[in-house]
Each structure stands twice: as C-alpha cells, then as structure tokens.
Tab-separated table of C-alpha atoms in Angstrom:
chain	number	residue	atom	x	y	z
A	1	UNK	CA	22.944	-8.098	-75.653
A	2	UNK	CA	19.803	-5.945	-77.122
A	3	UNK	CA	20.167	-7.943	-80.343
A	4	UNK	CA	19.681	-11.184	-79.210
A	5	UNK	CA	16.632	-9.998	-76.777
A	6	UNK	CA	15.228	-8.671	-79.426
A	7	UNK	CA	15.802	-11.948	-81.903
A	8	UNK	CA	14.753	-14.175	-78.914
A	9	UNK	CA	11.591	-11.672	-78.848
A	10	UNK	CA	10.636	-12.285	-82.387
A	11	UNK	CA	11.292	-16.082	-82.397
A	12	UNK	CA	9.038	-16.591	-79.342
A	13	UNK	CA	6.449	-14.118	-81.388
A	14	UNK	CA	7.031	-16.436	-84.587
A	15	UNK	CA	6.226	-19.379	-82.716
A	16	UNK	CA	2.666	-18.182	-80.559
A	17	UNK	CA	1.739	-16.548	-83.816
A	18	UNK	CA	2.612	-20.507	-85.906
A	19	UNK	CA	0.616	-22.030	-83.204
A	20	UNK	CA	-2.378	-19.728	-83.182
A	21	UNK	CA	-2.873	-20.224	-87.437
A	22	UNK	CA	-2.350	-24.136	-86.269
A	23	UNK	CA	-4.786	-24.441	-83.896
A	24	UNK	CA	-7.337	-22.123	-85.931
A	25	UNK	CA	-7.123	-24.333	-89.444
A	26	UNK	CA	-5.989	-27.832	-88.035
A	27	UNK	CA	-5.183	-29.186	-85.164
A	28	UNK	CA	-4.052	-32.512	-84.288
A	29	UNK	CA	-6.979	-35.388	-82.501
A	30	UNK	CA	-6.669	-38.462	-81.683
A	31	UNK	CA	-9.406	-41.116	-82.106
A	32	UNK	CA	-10.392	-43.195	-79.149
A	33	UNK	CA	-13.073	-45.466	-79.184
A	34	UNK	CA	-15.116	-47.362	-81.239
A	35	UNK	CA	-18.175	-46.135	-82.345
A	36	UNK	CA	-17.083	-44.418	-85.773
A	37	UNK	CA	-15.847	-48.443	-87.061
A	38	UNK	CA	-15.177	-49.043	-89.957
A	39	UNK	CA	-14.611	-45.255	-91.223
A	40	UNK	CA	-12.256	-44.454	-87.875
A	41	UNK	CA	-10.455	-46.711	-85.636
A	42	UNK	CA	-9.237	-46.497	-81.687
A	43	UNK	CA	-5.773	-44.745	-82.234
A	44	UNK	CA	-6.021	-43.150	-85.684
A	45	UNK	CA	-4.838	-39.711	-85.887
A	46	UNK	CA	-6.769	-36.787	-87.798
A	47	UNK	CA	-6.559	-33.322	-88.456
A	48	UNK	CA	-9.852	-30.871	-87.419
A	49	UNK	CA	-10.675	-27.678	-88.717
A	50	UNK	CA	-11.932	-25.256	-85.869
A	51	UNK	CA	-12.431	-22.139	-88.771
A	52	UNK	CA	-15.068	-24.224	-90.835
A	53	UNK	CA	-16.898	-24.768	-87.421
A	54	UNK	CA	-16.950	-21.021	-87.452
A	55	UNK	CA	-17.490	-20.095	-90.281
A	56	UNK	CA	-20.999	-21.958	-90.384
A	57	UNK	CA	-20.008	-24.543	-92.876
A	58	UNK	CA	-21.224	-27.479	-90.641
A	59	UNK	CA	-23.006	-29.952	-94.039
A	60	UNK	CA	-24.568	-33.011	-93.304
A	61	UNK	CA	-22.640	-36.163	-93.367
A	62	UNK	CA	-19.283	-34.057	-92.243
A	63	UNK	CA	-17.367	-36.110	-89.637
A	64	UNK	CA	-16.875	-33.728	-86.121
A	65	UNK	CA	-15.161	-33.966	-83.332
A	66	UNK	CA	-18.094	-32.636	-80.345
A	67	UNK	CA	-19.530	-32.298	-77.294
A	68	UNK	CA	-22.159	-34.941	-76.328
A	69	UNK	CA	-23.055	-34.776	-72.428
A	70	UNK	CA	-19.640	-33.985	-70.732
A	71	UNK	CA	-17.596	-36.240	-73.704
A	72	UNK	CA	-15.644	-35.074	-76.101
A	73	UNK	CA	-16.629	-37.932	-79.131
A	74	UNK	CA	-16.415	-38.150	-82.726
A	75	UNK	CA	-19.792	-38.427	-84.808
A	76	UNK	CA	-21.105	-37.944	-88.128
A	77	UNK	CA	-23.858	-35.214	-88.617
A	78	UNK	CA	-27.106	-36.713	-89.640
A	79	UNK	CA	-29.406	-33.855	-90.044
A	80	UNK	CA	-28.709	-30.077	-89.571
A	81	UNK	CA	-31.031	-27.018	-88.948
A	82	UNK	CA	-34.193	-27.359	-89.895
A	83	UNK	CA	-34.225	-30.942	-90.902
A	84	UNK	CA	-37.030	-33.549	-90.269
A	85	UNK	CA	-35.738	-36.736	-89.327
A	86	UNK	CA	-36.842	-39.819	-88.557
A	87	UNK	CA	-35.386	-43.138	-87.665
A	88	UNK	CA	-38.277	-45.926	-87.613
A	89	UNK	CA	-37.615	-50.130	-88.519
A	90	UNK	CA	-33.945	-49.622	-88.573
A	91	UNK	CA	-33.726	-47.178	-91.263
A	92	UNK	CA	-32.842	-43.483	-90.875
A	93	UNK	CA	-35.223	-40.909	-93.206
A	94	UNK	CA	-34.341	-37.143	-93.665
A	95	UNK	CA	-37.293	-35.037	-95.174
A	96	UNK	CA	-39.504	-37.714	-95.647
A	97	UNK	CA	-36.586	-39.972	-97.850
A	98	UNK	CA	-34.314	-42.620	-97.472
A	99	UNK	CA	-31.179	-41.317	-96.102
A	100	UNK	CA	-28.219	-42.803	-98.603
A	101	UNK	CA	-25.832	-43.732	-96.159
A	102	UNK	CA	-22.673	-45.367	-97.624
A	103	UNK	CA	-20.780	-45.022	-94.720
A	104	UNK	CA	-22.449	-47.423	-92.568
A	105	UNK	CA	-22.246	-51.278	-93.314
A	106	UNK	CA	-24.894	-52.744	-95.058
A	107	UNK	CA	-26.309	-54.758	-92.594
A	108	UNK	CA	-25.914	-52.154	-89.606
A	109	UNK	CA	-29.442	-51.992	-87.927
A	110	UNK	CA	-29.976	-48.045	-86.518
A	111	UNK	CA	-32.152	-48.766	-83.321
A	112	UNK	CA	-34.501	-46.172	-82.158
A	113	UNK	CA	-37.908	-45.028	-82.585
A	114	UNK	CA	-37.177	-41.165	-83.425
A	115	UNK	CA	-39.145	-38.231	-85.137
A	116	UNK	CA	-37.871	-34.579	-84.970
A	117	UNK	CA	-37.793	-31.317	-86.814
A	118	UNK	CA	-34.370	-29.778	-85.602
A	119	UNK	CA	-34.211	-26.074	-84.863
A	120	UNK	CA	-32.468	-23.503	-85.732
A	121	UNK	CA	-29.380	-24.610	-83.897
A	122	UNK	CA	-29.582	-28.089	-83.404
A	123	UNK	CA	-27.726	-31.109	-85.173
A	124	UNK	CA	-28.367	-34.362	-85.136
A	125	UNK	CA	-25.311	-36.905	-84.759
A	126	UNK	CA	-24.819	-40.391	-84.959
A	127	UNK	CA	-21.705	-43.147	-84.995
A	128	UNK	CA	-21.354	-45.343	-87.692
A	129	UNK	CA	-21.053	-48.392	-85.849
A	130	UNK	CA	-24.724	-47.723	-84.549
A	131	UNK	CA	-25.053	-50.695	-82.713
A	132	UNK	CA	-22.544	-49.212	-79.972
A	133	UNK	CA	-22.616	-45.810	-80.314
A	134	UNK	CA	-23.651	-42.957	-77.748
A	135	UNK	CA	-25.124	-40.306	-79.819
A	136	UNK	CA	-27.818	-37.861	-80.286
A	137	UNK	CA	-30.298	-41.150	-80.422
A	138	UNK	CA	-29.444	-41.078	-76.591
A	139	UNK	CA	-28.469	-37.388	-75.898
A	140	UNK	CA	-30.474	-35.831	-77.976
A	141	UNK	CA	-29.378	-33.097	-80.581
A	142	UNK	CA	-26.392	-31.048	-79.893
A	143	UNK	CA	-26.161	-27.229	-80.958
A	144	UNK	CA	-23.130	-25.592	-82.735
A	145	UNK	CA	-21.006	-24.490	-79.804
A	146	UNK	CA	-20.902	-28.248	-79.191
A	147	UNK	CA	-19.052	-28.924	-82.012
A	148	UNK	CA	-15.304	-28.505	-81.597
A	149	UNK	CA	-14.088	-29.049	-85.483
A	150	UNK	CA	-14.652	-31.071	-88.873
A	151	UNK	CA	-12.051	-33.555	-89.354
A	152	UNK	CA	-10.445	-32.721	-92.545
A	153	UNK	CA	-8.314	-36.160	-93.252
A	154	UNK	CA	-6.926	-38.731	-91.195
A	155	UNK	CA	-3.109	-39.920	-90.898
C-alpha cells in the first residue's frame, strides 16, 4: 500500500510541476474578437509567453495578450518606454518618423489626434483593424503589469 501512495504522490507532483513550466513559457489563449483582423481572427488559438513578459523583453510591434480597462484584449505594442509618438492625418509617427507598419492594410485610416512621450512604464497599444479597435487611442497607455504575455505563434 506505501508504494503506490508514494507513486500516486510523485505522479500528482509530476503533473503540478508539468503545469507550472506550462503556464510559465506558454499557455494556451483563445482569440475573441475582431480588432487584431487580418493578422488574428475570432476563434484562432495561440500560444503566450508569460516569462518574456517578465523578463522585460516587451519590443515594439510584439503582439500581447493585456489588460485595457477591466478587458482582457489582444493588441500590438506601438511604442514602449520612452517613446514619442504621435498619430496626426491618419498616420502613426514614432520619434519624429513614419512608423513602417506592414501589419495593417494599406488603406486602414488610424483616427486620433495623439502626441505623447511614454514613461518609464507605459506602452502604447493599438489593434490592427484600427477602425474598430478599443485601444490605448481610447484608454490611454497601459503599464507592464497590464500585460499578461507575448503571443509566440498561433494554431
């Protein structure tokens, strides 16, 4: 009888300690919504990294799953730390250039009149499918304890 406690002991151990290294390096979301068209669509599964998040390796243009008000959403980060950024005629500018943004379609119009030098923990976050999104145009910018994970890959 002690041999299968103890083998029913170190399975259950096997398992928290699986889970734990699963939820720290990538854990399962679902998309819902549609604000991230046409890189992510309403049902689409990806994978998030919580460790990067911790780690500090937020870049721009990573893809996050965050906190925006009292909604967990999915943006893209625009402009971290320090950043100037300003969205004026449609077009979005990050330290006084363009910003390249091949993610977006070509014709997508970014609305707002916008012009702020994030701080030290501050990022700035928009959808791709401007036109409907709910982001930090809106909200304003979001700090790092916001942001839940960096989607890795989607499958």
């Amino acid at each position: 009888m002690g041999k299968k406690i103890k083998s029913l002991f170190i399975m259950i151990a096997e398992a928290v300690i699986l889970i734990c290294i699963a939820y720290v390096f990538a854990f399962p979301y679902r998309i819902d919504g549609s604000s991230m068209e046409s890189s992510y669509y309403t049902g689409d599964k990806v994978l998030i990294s919580h460790i990067s998040v911790w780690m500090s390796n937020i870049e721009r243009g990573d893809t996050v799953v965050c906190t925006l008000g009292d909604t967990t959403v999915i943006k893209r980060v625009i402009a971290v730390p320090g950043d100037e950024l300003v969205i004026t005629g449609g077009k979005v500018y990050l330290n006084g250039a363009l910003l390249d943004e091949p993610y977006i379609d070509t014709d997508e119009y970014t609305s707002g009149d916008i012009s702020v030098t994030l701080g030290s923990d501050e990022y700035f976050v928009m959808g791709d499918n401007r036109s409907v999104s709910l982001d930090s145009r809106q909200k304003g910018c979001i700090s790092r304890s916001d942001i839940k994970g960096i989607i890795w890959f989607k499958f």
